[in-house]
PDB file of C-alpha atoms in Angstrom:
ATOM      1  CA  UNK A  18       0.000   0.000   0.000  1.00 75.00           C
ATOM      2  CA  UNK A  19       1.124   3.336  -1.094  1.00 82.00           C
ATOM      3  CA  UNK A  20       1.682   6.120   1.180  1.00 88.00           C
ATOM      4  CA  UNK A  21      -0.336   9.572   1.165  1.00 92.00           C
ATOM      5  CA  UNK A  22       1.598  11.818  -0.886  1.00 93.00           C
ATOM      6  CA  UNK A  23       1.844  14.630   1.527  1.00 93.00           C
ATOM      7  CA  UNK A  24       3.900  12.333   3.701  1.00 94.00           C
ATOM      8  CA  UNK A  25       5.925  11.637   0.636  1.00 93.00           C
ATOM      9  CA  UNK A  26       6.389  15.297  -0.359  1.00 94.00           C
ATOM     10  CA  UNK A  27       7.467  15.636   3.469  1.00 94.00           C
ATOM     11  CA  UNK A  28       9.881  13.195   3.554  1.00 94.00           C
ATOM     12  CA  UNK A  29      11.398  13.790   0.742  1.00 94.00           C
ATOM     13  CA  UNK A  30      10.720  17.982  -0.100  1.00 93.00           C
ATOM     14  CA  UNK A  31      14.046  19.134   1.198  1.00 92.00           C
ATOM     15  CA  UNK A  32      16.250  16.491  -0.550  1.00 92.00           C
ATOM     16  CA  UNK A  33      14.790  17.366  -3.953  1.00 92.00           C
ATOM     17  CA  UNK A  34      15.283  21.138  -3.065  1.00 92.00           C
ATOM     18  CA  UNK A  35      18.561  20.305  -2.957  1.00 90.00           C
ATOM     19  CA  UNK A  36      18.701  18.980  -5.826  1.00 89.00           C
ATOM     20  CA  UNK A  37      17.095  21.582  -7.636  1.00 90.00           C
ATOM     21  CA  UNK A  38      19.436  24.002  -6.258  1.00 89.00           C
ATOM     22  CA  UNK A  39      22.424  22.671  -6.999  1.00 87.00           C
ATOM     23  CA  UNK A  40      21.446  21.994 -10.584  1.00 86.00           C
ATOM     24  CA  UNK A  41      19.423  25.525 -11.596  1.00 86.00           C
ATOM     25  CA  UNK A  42      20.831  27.492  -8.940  1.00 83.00           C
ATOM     26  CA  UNK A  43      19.000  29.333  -5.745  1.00 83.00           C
ATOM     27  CA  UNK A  44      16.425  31.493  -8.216  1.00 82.00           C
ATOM     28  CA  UNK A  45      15.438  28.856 -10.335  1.00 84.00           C
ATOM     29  CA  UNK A  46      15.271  26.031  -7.472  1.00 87.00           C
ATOM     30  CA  UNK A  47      12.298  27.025  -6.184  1.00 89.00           C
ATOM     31  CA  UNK A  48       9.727  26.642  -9.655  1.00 89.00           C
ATOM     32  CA  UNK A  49      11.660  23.625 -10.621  1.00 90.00           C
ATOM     33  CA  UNK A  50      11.067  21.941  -7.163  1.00 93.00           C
ATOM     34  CA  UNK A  51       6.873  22.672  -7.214  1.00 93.00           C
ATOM     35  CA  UNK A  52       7.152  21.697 -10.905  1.00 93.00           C
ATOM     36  CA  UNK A  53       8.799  18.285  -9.542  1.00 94.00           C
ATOM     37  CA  UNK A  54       5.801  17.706  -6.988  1.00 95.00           C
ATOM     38  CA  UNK A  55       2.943  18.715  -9.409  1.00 95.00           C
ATOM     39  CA  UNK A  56       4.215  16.119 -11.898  1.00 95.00           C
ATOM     40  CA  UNK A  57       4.851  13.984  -9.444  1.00 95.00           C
ATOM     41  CA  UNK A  58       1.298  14.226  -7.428  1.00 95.00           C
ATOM     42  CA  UNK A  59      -0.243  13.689 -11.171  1.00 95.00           C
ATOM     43  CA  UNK A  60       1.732  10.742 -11.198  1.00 94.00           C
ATOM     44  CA  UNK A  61       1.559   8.983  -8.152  1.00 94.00           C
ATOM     45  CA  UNK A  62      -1.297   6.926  -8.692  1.00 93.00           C
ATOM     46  CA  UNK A  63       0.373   4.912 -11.887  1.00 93.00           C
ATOM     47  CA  UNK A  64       3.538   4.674  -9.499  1.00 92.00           C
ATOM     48  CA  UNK A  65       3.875   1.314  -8.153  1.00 92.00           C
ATOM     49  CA  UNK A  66       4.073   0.918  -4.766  1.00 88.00           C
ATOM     50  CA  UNK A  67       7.813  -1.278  -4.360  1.00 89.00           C
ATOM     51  CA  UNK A  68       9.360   1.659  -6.809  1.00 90.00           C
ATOM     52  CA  UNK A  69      12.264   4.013  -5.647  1.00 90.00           C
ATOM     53  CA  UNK A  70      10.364   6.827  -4.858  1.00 92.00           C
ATOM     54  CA  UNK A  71      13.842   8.829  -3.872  1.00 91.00           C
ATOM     55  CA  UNK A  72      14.595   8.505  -7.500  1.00 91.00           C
ATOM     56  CA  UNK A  73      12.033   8.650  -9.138  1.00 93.00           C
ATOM     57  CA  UNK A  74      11.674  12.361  -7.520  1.00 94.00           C
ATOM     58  CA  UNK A  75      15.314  13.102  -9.243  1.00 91.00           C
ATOM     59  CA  UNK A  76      14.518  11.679 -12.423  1.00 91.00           C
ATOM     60  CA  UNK A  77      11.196  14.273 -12.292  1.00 94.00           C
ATOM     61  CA  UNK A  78      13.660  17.313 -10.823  1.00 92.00           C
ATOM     62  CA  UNK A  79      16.545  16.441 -13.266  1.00 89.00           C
ATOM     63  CA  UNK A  80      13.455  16.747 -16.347  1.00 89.00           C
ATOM     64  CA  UNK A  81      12.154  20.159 -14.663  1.00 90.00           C
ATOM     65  CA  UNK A  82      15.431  21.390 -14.621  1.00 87.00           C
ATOM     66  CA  UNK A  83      16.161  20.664 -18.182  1.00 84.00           C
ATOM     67  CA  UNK A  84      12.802  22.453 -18.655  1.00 86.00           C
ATOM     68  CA  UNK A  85      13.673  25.310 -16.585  1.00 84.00           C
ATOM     69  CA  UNK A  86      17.346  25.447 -18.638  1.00 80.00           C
ATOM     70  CA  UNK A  87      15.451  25.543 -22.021  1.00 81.00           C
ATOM     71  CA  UNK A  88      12.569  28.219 -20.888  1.00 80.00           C
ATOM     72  CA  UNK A  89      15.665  30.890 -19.278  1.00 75.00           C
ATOM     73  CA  UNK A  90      17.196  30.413 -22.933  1.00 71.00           C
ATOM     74  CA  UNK A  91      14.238  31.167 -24.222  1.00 74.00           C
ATOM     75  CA  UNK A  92      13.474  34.199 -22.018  1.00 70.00           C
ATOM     76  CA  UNK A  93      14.192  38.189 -22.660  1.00 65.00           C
ATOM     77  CA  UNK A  94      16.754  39.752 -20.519  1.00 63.00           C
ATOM     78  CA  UNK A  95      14.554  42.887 -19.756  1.00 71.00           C
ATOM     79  CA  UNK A  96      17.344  44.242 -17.649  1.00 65.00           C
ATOM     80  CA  UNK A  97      21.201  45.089 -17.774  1.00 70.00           C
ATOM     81  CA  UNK A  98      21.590  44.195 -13.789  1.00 68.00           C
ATOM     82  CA  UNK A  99      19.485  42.168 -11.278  1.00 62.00           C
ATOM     83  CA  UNK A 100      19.982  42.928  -7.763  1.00 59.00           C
ATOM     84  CA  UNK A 101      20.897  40.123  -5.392  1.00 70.00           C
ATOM     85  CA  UNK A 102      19.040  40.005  -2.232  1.00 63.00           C
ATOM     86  CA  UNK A 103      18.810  37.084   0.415  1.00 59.00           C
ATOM     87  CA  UNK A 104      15.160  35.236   0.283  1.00 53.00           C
ATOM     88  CA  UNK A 105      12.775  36.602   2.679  1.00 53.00           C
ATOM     89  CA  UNK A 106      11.098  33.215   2.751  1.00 51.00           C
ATOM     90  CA  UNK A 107      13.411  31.249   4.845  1.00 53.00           C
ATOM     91  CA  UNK A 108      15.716  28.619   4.096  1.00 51.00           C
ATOM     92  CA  UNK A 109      17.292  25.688   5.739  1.00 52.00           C
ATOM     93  CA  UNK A 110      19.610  26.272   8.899  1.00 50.00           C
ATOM     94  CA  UNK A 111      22.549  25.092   7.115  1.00 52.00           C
ATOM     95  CA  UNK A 112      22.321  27.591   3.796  1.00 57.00           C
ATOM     96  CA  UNK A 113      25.723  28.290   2.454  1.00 61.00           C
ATOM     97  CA  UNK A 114      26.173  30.386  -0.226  1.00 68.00           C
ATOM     98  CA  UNK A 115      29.700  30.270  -0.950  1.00 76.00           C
ATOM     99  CA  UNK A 116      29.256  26.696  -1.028  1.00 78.00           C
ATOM    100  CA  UNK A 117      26.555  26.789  -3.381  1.00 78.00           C
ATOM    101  CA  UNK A 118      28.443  29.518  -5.326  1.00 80.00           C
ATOM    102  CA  UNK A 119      30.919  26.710  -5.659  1.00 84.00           C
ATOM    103  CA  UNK A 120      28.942  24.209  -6.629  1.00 85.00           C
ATOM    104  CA  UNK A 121      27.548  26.608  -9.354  1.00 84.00           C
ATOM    105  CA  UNK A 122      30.727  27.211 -10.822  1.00 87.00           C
ATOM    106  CA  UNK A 123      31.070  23.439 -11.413  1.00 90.00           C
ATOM    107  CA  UNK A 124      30.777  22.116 -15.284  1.00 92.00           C
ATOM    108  CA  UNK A 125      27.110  20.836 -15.836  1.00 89.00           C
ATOM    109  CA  UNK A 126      27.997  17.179 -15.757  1.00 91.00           C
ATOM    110  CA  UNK A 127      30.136  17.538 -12.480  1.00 93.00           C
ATOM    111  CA  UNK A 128      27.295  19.717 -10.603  1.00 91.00           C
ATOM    112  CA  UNK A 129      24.525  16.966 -11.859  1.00 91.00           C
ATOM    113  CA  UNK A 130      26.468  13.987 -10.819  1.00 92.00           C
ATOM    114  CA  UNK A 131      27.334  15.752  -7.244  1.00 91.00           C
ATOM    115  CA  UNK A 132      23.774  16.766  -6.500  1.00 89.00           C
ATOM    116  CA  UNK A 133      22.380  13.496  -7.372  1.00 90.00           C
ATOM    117  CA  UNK A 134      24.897  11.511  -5.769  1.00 91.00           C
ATOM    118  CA  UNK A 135      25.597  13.255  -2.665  1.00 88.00           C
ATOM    119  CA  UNK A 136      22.562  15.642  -2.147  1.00 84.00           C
ATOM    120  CA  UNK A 137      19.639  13.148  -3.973  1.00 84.00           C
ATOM    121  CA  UNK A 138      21.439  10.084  -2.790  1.00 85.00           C
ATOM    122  CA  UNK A 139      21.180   8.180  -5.968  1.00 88.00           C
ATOM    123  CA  UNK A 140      23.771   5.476  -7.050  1.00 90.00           C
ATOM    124  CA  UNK A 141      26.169   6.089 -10.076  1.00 93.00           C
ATOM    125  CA  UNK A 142      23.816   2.971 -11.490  1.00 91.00           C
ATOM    126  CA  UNK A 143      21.009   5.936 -11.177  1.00 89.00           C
ATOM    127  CA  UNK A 144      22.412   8.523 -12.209  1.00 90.00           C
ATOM    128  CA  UNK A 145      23.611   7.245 -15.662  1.00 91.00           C
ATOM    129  CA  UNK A 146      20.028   6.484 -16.176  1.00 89.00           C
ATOM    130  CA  UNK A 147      19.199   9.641 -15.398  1.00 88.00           C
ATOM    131  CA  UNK A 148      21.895  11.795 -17.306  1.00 87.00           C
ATOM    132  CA  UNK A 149      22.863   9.113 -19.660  1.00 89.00           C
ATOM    133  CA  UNK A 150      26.128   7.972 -20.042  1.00 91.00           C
ATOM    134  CA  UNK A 151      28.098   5.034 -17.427  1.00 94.00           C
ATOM    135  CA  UNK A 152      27.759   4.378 -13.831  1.00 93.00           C
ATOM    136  CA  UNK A 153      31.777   4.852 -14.388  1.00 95.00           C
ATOM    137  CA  UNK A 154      31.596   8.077 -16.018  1.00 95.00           C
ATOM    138  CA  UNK A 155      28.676   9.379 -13.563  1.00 94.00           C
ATOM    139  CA  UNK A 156      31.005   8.188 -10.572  1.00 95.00           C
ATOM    140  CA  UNK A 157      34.116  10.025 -12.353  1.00 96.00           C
ATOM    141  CA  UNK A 158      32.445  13.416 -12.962  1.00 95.00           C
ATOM    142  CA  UNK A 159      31.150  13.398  -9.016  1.00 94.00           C
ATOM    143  CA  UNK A 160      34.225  12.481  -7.791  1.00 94.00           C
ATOM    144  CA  UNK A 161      36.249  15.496 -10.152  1.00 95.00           C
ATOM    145  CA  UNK A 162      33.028  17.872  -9.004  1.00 93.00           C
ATOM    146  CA  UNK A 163      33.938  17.042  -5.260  1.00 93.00           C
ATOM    147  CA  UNK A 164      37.733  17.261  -6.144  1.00 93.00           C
ATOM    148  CA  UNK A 165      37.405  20.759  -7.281  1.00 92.00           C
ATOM    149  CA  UNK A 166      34.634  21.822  -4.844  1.00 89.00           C
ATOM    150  CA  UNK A 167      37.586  21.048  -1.731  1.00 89.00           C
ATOM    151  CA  UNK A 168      40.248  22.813  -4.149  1.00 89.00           C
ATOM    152  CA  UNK A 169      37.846  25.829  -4.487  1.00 85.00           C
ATOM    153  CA  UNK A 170      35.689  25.959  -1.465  1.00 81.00           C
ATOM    154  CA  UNK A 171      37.317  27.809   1.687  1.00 71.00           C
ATOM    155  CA  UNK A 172      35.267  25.765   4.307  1.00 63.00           C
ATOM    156  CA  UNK A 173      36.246  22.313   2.230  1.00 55.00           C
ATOM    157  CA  UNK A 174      35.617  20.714   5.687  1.00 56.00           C
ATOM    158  CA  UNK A 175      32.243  21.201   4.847  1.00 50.00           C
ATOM    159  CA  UNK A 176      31.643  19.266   1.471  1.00 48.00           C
ATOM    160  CA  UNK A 177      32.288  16.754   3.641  1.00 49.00           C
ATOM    161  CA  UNK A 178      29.212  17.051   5.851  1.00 49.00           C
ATOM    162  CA  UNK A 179      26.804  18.107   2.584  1.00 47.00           C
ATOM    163  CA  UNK A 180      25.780  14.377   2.373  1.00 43.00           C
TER     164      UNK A 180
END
C-alpha cells in the first residue's frame, strides 16, 4: 500500500530542493522543485508501490530542470543588472552560499552527478540512467566535481558534511 503523498512530499521535499538548487541554482530552485511535486502528485497513482520513490523524484527534478534550462534560454533579458538580495522566505539552517556559489561554478555534468549523488542520494547505477552515459563516467564526474569543490571551497571541511 502506497503512502499519502503529503507524507511523501514531506519526507522527501528538502532532498529534492537540494537537488534543484544545486542543478538551476538558488532562483530557479524554487519553480523547478513545485514543478517536480505537481508532476509527481499527477503521477503517483500509476507509481507502483515497491518503486524508488527517492529517484524517481530526481529523475522528475533532473526533467524540470532541463525544462527550466530551455525556458531561461528562451526568455528576454529585460534588464542590464538584477539585484541580489537574500530570500525573505526562509531557508534551511545550514544555507551556504559560498558553497553553493561553488557548486555553481562546477561544469554541468560535475554539478549533476554531485547533486544526485551526494545531495539526492542516488547510485552512479542511477544517475547514468538519469543523465545518460556510465555508472563509471557518472562516478568520475562526481568524484572530479567534489575534487574541485575542496580545491575551491574555503570551508572544504564542509563538502564533507553536505551528504
Amino acid at each position: 500500500m502506497k503512502r499519502p503523498f503529503d507524507e511523501v512530499v514531506t519526507e522527501y521535499g528538502a532532498m529534492v530542493l537540494r537537488v534543484c538548487r544545486a542543478v538551476l541554482g538558488v532562483a530557479d530552485a524554487e519553480d523547478a522543485w513545485s514543478e517536480t511535486f505537481l508532476a509527481a502528485l499527477k503521477a503517483y497513482p500509476r507509481l507502483p508501490a515497491d518503486a524508488n520513490v527517492e529517484a524517481w523524484l530526481v529523475t522528475i527534478a533532473h526533467r524540470k530542470a532541463i525544462d527550466v534550462r530551455r525556458a531561461e534560454a528562451r526568455r528576454a533579458i529585460s534588464t542590464a543588472e538584477v539585484p541580489e538580495h537574500p530570500s525573505t522566505r526562509g531557508r534551511p539552517e545550514d544555507w551556504d552560499g559560498d558553497l553553493w556559489s561553488a557548486l555553481g561554478s562546477l561544469p554541468d555534468r560535475q554539478r549533476t552527478a554531485v547533486a544526485y549523488h551526494y545531495l539526492g542520494g542516488l547510485p552512479y547505477q542511477e544517475i547514468a540512467a538519469i543523465t545518460g552515459g556510465s555508472a563509471d563516467a557518472a562516478r568520475r564526474a562526481a568524484a572530479d566535481g567534489i575534487k574541485k569543490l575542496r580545491s575551491v571551497y574555503p570551508g572544504s571541511d564542509h563538502v564533507r558534511a553536505v551528504r
